[in-house]
XYZ file of C-alpha atoms in Angstrom:
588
model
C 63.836 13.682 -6.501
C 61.370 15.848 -4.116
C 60.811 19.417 -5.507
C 62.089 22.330 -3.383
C 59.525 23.193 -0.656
C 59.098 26.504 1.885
C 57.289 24.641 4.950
C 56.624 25.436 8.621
C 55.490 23.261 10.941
C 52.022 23.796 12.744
C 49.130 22.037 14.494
C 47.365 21.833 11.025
C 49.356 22.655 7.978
C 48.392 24.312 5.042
C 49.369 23.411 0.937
C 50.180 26.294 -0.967
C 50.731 26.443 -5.090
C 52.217 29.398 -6.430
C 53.604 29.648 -10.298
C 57.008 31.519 -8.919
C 58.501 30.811 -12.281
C 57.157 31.649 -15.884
C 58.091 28.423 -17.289
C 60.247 25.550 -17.387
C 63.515 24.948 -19.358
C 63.055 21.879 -21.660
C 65.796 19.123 -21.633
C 66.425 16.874 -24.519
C 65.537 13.612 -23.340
C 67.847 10.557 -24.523
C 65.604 7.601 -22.475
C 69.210 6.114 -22.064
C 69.467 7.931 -18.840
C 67.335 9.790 -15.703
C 66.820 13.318 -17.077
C 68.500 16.141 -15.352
C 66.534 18.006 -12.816
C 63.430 20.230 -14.195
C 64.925 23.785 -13.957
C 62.308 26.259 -13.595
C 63.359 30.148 -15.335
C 61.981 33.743 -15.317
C 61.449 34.380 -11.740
C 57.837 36.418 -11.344
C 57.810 38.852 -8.493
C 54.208 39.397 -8.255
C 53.719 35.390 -7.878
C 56.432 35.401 -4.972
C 54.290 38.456 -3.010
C 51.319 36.303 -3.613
C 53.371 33.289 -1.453
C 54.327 35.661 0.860
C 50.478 37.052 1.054
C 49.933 33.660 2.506
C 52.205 33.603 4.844
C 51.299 36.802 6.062
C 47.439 35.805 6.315
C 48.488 32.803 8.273
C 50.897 35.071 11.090
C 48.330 37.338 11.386
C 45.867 34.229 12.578
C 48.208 32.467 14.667
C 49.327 36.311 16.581
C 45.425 37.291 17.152
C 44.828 33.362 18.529
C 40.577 34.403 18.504
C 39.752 32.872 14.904
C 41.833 29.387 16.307
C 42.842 29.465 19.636
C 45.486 27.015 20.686
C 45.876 26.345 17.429
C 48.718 26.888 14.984
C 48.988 27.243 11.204
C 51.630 25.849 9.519
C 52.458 25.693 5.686
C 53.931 23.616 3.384
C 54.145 25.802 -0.467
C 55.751 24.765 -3.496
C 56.565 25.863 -6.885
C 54.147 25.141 -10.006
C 56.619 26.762 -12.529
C 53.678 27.989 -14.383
C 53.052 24.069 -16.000
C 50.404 21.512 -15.679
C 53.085 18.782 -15.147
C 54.842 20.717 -12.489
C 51.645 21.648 -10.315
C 50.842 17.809 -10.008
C 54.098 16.428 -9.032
C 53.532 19.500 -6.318
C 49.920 18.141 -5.465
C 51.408 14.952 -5.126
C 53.834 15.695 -2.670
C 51.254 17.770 -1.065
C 49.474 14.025 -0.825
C 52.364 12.193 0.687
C 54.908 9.961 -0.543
C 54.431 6.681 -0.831
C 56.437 5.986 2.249
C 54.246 7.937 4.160
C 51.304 6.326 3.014
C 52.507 2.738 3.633
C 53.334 4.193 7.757
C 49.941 5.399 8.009
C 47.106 3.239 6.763
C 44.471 5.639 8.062
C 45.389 8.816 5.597
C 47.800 9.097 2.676
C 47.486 13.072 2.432
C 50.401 13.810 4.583
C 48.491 15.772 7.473
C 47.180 18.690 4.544
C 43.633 18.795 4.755
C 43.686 21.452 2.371
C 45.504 23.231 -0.565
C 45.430 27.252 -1.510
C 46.446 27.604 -5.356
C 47.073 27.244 -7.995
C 47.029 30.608 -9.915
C 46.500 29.559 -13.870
C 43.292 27.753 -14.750
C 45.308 24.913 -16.802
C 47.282 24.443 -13.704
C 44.060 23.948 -11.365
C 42.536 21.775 -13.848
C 44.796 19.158 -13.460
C 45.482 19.440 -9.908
C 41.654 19.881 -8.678
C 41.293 16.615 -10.771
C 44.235 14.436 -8.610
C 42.655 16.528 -5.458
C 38.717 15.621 -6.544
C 39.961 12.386 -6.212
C 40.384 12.584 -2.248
C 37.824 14.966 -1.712
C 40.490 17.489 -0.933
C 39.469 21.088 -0.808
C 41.345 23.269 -3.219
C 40.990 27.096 -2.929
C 42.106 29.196 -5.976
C 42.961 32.628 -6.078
C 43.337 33.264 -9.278
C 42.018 30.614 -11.391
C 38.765 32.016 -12.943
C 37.976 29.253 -16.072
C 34.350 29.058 -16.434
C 34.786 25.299 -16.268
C 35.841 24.506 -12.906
C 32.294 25.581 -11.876
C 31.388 21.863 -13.051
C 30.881 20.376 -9.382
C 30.599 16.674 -11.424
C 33.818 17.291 -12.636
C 35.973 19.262 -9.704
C 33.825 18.210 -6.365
C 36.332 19.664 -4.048
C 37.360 23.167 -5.866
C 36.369 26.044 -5.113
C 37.668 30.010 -5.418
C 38.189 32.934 -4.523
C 38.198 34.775 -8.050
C 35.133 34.996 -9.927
C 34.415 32.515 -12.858
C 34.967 34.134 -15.993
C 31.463 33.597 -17.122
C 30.924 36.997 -15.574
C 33.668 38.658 -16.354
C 32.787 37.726 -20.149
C 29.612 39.110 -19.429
C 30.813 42.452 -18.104
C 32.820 42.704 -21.197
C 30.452 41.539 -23.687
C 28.017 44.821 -22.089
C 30.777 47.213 -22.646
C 30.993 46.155 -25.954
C 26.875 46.844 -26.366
C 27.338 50.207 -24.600
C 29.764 51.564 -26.699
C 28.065 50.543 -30.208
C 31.341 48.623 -31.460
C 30.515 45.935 -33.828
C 33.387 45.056 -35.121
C 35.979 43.364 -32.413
C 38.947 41.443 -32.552
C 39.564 38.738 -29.976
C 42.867 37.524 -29.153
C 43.344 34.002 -27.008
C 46.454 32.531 -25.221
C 46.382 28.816 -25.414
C 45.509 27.364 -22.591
C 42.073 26.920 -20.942
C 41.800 30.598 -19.215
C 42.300 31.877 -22.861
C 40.313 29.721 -25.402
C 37.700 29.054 -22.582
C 36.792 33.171 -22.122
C 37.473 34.007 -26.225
C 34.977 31.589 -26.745
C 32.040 32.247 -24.471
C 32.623 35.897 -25.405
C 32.677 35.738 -29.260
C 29.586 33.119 -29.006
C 27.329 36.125 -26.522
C 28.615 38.989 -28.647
C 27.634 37.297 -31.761
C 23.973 37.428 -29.955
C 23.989 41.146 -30.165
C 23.941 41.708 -33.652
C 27.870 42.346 -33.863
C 30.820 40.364 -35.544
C 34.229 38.912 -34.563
C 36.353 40.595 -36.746
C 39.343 37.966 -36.116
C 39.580 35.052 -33.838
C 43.475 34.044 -33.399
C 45.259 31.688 -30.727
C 48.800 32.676 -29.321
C 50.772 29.891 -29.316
C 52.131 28.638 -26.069
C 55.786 28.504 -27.573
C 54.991 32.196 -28.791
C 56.895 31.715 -31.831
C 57.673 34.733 -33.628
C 56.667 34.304 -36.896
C 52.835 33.090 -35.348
C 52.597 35.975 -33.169
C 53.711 38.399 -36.432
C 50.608 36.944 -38.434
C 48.454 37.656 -35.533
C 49.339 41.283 -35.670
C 49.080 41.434 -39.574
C 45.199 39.882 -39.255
C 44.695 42.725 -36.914
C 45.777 45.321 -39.061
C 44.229 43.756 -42.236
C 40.910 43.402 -40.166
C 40.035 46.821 -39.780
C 39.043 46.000 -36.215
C 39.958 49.387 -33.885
C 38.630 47.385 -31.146
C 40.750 44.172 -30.249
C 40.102 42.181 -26.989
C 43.519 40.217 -25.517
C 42.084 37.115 -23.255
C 45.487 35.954 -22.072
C 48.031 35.956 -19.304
C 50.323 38.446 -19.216
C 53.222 37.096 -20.581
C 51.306 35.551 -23.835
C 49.847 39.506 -23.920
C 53.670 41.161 -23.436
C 54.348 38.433 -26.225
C 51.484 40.006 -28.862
C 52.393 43.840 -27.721
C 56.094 42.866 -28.034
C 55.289 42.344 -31.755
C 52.857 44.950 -31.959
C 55.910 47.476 -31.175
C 58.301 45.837 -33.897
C 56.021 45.844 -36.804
C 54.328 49.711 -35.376
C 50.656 48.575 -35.036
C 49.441 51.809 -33.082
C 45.838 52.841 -33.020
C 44.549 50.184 -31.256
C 41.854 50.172 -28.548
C 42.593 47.051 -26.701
C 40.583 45.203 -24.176
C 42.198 43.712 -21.376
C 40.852 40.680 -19.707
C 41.620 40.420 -16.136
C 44.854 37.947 -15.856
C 46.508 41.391 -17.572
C 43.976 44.382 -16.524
C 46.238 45.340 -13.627
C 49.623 43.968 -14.750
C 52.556 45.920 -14.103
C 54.697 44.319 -16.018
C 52.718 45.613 -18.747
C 51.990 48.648 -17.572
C 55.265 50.041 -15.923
C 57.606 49.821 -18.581
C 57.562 52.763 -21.034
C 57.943 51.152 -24.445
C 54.232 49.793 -23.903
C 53.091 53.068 -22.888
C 52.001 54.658 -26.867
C 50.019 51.410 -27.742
C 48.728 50.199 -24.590
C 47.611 54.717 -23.470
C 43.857 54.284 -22.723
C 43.538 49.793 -22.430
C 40.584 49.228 -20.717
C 39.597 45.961 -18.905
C 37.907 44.700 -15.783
C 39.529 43.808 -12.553
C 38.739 42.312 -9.278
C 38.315 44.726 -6.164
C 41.059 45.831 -4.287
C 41.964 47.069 -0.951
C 44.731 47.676 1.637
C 45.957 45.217 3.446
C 47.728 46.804 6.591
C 50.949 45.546 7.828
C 51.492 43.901 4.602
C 54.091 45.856 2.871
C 56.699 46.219 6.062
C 56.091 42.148 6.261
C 57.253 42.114 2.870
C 59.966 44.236 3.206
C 61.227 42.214 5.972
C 62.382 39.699 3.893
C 66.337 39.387 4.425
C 68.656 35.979 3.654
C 70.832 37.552 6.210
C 68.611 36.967 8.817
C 66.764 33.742 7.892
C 68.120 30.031 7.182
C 68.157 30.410 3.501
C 68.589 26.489 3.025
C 64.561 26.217 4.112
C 63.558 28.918 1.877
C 64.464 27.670 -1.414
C 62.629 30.574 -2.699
C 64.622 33.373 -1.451
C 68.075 32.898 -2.711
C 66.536 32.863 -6.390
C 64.262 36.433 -5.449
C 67.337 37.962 -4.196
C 69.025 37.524 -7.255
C 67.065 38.413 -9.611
C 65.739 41.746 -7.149
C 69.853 42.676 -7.051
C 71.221 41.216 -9.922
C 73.729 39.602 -7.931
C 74.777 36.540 -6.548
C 74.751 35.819 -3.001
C 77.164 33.149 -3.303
C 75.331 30.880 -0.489
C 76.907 27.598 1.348
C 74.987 24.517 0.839
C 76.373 20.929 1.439
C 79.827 22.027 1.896
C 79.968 23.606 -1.496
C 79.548 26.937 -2.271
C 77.148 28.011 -5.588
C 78.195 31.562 -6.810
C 77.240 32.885 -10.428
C 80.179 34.549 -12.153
C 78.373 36.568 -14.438
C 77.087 38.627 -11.642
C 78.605 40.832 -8.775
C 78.520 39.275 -4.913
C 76.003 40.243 -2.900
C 76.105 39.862 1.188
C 72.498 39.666 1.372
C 72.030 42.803 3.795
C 70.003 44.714 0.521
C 67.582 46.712 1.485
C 64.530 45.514 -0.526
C 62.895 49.056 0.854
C 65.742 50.556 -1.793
C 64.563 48.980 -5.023
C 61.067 49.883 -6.613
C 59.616 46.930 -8.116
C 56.347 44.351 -8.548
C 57.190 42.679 -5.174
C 56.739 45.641 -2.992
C 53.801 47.333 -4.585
C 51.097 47.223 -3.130
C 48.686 49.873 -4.902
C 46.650 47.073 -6.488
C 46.127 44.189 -4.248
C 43.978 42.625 -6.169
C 45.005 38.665 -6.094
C 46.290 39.248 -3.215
C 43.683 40.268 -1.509
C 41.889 36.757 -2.790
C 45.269 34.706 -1.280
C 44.189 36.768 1.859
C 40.788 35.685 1.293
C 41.345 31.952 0.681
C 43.417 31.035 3.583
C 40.517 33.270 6.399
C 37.823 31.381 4.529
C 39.487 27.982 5.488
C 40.452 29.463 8.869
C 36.815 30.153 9.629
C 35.913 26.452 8.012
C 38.644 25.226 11.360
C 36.815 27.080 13.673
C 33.440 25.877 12.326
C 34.424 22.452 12.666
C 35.885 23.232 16.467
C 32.901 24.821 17.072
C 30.283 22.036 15.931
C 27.666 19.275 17.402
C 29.301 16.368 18.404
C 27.823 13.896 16.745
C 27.632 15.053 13.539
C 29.466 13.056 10.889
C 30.813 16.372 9.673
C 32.107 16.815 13.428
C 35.730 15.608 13.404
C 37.912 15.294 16.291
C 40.521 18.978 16.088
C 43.541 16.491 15.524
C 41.660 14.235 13.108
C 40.227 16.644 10.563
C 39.834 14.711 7.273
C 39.710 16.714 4.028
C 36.304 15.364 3.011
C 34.887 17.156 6.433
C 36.752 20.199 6.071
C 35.488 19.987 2.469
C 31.829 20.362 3.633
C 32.426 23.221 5.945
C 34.481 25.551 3.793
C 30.997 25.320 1.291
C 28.928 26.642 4.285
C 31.543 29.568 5.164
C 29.501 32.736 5.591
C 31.302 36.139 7.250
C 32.272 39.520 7.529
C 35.856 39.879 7.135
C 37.821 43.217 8.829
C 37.862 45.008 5.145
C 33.771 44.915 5.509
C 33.128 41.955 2.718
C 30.949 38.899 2.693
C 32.842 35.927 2.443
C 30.990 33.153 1.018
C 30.983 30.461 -2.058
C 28.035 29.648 -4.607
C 26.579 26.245 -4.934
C 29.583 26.157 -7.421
C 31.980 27.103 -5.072
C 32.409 30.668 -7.140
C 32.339 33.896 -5.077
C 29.874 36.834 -6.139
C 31.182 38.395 -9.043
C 32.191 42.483 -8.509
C 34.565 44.214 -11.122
C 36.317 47.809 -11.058
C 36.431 48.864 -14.626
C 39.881 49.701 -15.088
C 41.264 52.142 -17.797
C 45.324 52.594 -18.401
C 45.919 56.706 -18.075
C 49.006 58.475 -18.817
C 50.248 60.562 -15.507
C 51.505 64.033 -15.146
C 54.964 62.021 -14.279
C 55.167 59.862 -17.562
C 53.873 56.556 -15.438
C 51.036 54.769 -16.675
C 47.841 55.172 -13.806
C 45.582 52.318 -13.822
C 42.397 54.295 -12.591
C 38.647 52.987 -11.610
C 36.007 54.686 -14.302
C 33.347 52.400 -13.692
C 31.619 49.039 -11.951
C 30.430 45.453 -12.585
C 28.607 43.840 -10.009
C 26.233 41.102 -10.464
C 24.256 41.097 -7.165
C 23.226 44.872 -8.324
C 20.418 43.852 -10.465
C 19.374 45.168 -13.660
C 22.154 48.317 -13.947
C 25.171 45.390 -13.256
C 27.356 48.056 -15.390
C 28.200 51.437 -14.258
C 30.418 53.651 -16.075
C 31.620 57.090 -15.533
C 32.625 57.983 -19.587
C 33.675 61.065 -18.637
C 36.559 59.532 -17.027
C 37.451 57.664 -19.769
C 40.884 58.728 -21.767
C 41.167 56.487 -25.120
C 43.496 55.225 -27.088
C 45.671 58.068 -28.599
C 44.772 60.224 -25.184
C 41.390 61.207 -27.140
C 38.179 61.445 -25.368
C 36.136 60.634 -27.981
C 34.447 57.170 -28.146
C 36.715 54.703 -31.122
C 34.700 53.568 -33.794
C 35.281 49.988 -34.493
C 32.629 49.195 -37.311
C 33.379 47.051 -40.580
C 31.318 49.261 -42.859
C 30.098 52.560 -42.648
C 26.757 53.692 -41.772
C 24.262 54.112 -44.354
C 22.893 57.849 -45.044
C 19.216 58.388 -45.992
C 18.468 57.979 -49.450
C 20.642 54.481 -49.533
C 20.378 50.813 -48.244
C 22.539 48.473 -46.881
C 23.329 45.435 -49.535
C 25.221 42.304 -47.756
C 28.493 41.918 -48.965
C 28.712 37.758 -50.592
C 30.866 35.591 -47.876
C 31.002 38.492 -45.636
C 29.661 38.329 -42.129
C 26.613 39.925 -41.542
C 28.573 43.672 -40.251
C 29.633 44.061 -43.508
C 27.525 45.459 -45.757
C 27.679 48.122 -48.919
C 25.302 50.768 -49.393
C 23.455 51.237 -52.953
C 21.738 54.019 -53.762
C 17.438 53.785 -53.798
C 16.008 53.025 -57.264
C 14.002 55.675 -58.974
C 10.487 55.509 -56.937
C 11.763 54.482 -53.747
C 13.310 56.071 -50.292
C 15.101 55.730 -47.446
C 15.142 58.558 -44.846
C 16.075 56.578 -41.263
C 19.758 56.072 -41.204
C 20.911 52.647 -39.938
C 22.699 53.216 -36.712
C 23.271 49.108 -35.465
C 24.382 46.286 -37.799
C 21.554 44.292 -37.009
C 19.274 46.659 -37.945
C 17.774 46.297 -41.651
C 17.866 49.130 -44.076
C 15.740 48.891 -46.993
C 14.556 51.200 -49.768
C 10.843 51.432 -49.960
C 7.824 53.236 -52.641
C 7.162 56.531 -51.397
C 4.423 56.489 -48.679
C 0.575 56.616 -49.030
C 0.750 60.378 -47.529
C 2.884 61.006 -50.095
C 1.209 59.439 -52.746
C -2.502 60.900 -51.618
C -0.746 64.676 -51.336
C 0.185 64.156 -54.836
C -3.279 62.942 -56.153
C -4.701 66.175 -54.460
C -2.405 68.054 -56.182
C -3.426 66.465 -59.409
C -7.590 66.636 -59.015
C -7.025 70.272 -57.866
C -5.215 70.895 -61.320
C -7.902 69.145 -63.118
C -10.625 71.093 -61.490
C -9.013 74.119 -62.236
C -8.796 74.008 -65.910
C -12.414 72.211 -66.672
C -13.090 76.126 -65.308
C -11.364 77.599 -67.828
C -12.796 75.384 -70.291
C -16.428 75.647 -69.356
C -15.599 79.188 -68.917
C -14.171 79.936 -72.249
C -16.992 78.060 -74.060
C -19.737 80.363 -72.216
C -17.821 83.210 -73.082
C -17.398 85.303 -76.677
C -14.363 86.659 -75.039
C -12.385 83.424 -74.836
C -9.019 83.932 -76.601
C -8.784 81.903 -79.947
C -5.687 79.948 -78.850
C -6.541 79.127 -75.340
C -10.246 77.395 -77.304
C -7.873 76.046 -79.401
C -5.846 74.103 -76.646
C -9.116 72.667 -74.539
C -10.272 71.322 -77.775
C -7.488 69.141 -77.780
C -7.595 67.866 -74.723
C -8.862 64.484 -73.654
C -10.144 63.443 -70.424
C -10.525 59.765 -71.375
C-alpha cells in the first residue's frame, strides 16, 4: 500500500520529508496475516509549517520566474512519522515503484532529481544511505549529526543546518567561560543524541572538568528509566545538566523532573530543543526550565510567510490531495470535519463537527508563529540552494558532462552543481556548502527569560560563529537571567575550593573534580587558593625568604648577647646573676 503523499505537478519536481507525526502506533504482528496499515499519532505543528515552508519557497520561485524561467517547480512530500523505517519506504517511493522502473529503462527515480529532508539525524541516516546509492542529492534542514559529514559514507548529502561538531564546540566554550566543572549530560537515543553527548563529554573532559553523570533516555521513555535519570541528577550534585535530545525525549525528562520536584537546575539546551515552544509555552515548565540556556541557529523574517500560512482552508482546497490537512485541522480545532472520501463518510464521534471555514488567524499556536524561524528559514534555504543548482545547470557549457539537457537532469549532475552553489540570498547571507556539504556554522546564544506577561521570552545574549576567528564566542552576561531568575553565575563544582593554608587530596575512585582538602602539616604552607580542578594544590616547606629572614633574626640575637657577655666580663659592674647566666651558656 503507497503512503499518503501531498504532490503537485511541475516541469521538475521536488521530494520533500517531513516527520509530521511524533511516532508511530505499534501493531501486534500475528505473521498469519498482512498487518494493518502503519498509523502514524501525535500530529507536530511546527513539522507541518516546515512542509508548508517548502511550499511557500517553491511559489515564491515559480511567481518571480527570474531564478527559472519557463520553468515550474513541482513537489511531491511525504510523511516520515518521526521513524527510520517510515522515512525509507518514503525515499523509496520518492525512487519509483517498481512499475515505473520496468516502463522506463533509462531512470528508476521517478522524475525527482532531488530530495529536501529529512528533519532527525536517525531518519537521514538511513535515507541518505538508500539515496547515496543513486547519487541522489539529499538536502537536510535539520539534521545536524556530526556523522553525515563522512562524504565515504553519505556521497550525496548535504545540509543546511550546521554539523553538531560545532555546536558541541560552542557549548563545550561556555562551559570553560563560566568555570563549571562539574556537568551533567543527558542523551536521547538515537544518533543526534548519543552522537553530540559524546563528542561533548570526550572535549570537556580535555579541559580539566568532569561529567558528573552520563545517562541515555530511552526511546520508549519508560517511566520508571526516565525517574532514575532524574534521581542520578539529584544524587550527582551537578547544578549544571546539559539535555542533547529532541524535544519530545527533553518534555519526557522535564515531565519527570516536575513529578518528583527537581528544581534548581541550570540546564543546557542543545539546539533540536533551544527554541522549542512546546517546551517553552506551556506554564508548568516555566519554574524549572526560567533561565535554560542553549545555542540556536540564526533566524530571520520571512515576508509573506505567515498570511501563506494562514491561508490554509479545507473549504477551499481538494482535501482528498492533501492528506495532510484533514489531520492539522483536527487536531488545530479539536473537531472533526467529517470529510467524504470513496463514498463513505469518516467522522470522529468523540469530537464536535467542524465545517472547515475556521479561521486558523483565530487560534494562537506553533503553526502560525513565526517569531523564531529558525528551521524554517534552512527549509527556505534548501529548496533556493537547489533552485540556483537548476539555473546553474541551464546556464552551463555545453559540452560539459555535468551539462545535462533541462528535461534530462540526472541526480548525479544536479548532485555536482548543488556542491558548487555560491550566492547572496534576499535576507543578505552566503549560501554555500563545505567540502562536506555542511554550511558555516553561526549560533545565537539563546537564554529562556520570564516576561512582564508570565510568557517565557527566548532572547539572544550572545554569539557563536566560527568564520570569526579566535573570539568565535561572544556573550553579553549582563543579559543573562539564571536559573531561579538570579543573576549571579551557578556554581556547578563537585568539591569546594580549597582555602590557603590547605591542599587538595584526591578522593579514591573519584574522578579527578573531586577532591578533599587536608589541612598543611606542621612546617609547610599553602597561600594560593585553587580556583580550576585541574590545577594542583600542594602544601610546601616555608620558602628560602622565609627561612633566610629567620636566620637573620637568629645571628642578630646571637650578636647581641656575645655583647653583653664580653661586656659584663670587662666590667666590675656586671650584675652577679646576669655573669651567672653567660657562664652557662654554650655556643658549641
Amino acid at each position: 500500500m503507497s503512503l499518503p503523499v501531498l504532490e503537485k505537478k511541475g516541469d521538475i519536481t521536488l521530494g520533500g520529508l517531513f516527520s509530521l507525526h511524533d511516532m508511530v502506533e505499534e501493531h501486534s504482528v500475528s505473521y498469519t496475516s498482512a498487518p494493518p496499515p502503519t498509523q502514524c499519532t501525535r500530529f507536530n505543528f511546527r513539522t507541518f509549517r516546515w512542509m508548508q515552508t517548502m511550499i511557500f519557497a517553491i511559489e515564491e520561485i515559480n511567481r518571480d520566474g527570474r531564478l527559472l524561467p519557463n520553468i515550474t517547480l513541482g513537489y511531491k512530500i511525504y510523511d516520515s512519522c518521526s521513524t527510520p523505517h517510515q522515512a525509507l519506504r518514503a525515499a523509496m517511493e520518492l525512487m519509483g515503484t517498481e512499475k515505473s522502473s520496468v516502463q522506463s529503462k533509462e531512470t528508476c527515480h521517478g522524475n525527482i532529481p532531488a530530495v529536501i529532508g529529512d528533519g532527525g539525524s536517525t531518519q537521514s541516516l538511513v535515507v541518505a544511505r538508500f539515496l547515496g546509492v543513486f547519487h541522489m542529492p539529499q538536502v537536510s534542514y535539520f539534521s545536524s549529526c556530526a556523522c553525515l559529514s563522512d562524504k565515504k559514507e553519505f556521497p550525496a548529502f548535504l545540509r543546511t543546518m550546521p554539523s553538531d561538531f560545532f555546536q558541541v564546540d560552542a557549548l563545550v566554550q561556555l562551559v570553560k567561560h563560566f568555570g563549571w566543572s562539574w556537568v551533567g549530560v543527558i542523551a536521547g537515543d538515537d544518533d543526534y543524541g548519543r552522537g553530540g553527548a559524546n563528542i561533548f563529554a570526550d572535549k570537556v573532559r580535555t579541559l580539566g572538568a568532569c561529567v558528573a553523570l552520563h545517562e541515555i533516555i530511552p526511546k520508549n521513555r519508560a517511566p520508571a528509566a526516565v525517574s532514575s535519570i532524574v534521581s542520578k541528577i539529584r544524587s550527582s550534585g551537578a547544578r549544571v545538566v546539559l539535555v542533547f535530545a529532541v524535544e519530545q525525549d527533553a518534555a519526557a525528562l522535564f515531565d519527570e523532573a516536575l513529578r518528583e520536584d527537581l528544581t534548581g537546575i541550570q540546564w543546557l539546551a542543545s539546539e533540536a530543543w533551544s527554541t522549542a515552544a512546546v517546551l517553552s509555552s506551556p506554564k508548568k515548565y516555566h519554574q524549572i526550565l526560567q533561565g535554560s540556556m542553549g545555542f540556536a541557529i540564526r533566524q530571520t523574517h520571512i515576508p509573506g510567510l505567515q498570511d501563506f500560512l494562514l491561508r490554509l482552508n479545507p473549504a477551499g482546497a481538494d482535501v482528498p490531495e492533501n492528506p495532510f490537512l484533514k489531520p492539522f485541522w483536527e487536531e488545530v480545532f479539536q473537531c472533526s470535519l467529517g470529510l467524504t472520501t470513496n463514498g463513505q463518510e469518516h467522522t470522529d464521534e468523540r469530537k464536535p463537527p467542524c465545517s472547515g471555514s475556521e479561521e486558523l488567524g483565530n487560534v494562537t499556536n506553533i503553526y502560525s508563529d513565526v517569531s523564531q524561524l529558525r528551521i524554517s528559514y534552512n527549509v527556505y534555504k534548501a529548496v533556493y540552494a537547489i533552485a540556483h543548482a537548476l539555473h546553474a545547470i541551464r546556464s552551463c557549457v555545453k559540452g560539459d558532462p555535468h551539462c545535462p539537457e533541462p528535461d534530462n537532469i540526472q541526480p548525479w549532475q544536479l548532485l555536482h552543481h548543488i556542491k558548487q552553489v555560491t550566492f547572496v540570498n534576499s535576507f543578505g547571507d552566503e549560501i554555500k556548502f563545505d567540502e562536506n556539504g555542511d554550511p558555516a556554522a553561526m549560533y545565537d546564544l539563546v537564554n529562556w527569560q520570564l516576561a512582564a506577561n508570565g510568557g517565557m521570552e527566548i532572547t539572544t545574549v550572545g554569539t557563536f560563529d566560527e568564520m570569526s576567528g579566535k573570539q568565535e564566542l561572544q556573550i553579553q552576561e549582563q543579559n543573562i537571567i539564571w536559573n531561579g531568575n538570579r543573576t549571579k553565575v551557578p556554581l556547578s563544582v563537585c568539591s569546594s575550593i580549597c582555602p590557603p593554608g590547605t591542599r587538595k587530596a584526591i578522593r579514591p575512585n573519584f574522578p579527578i573534580c573531586c577532591h578533599d582538602c587536608v589541612v598543611c602539616t606542621d612546617g609547610e604552607i599553602s597561600n594560593q587558593t585553587v580556583v580550576q580542578v585541574a590545577t594542583d594544590s600542594k602544601c610546601f616547606g616555608k620558602s628560602s625568604e622565609k627561612q633566610e629572614i629567620e636566620w637573620t633574626t637568629v645571628l642578630h640575637v646571637a650578636t647581641v648577647h656575645c655583647c653583653l657577655w664580653l661586656t659584663c666580663n670587662l666590667s666590675s659592674n656586671c650584675p652577679p646573676n646576669v655573669l651567672q647566666m653567660y657562664s652557662n651558656l654554650s655556643f658549641n
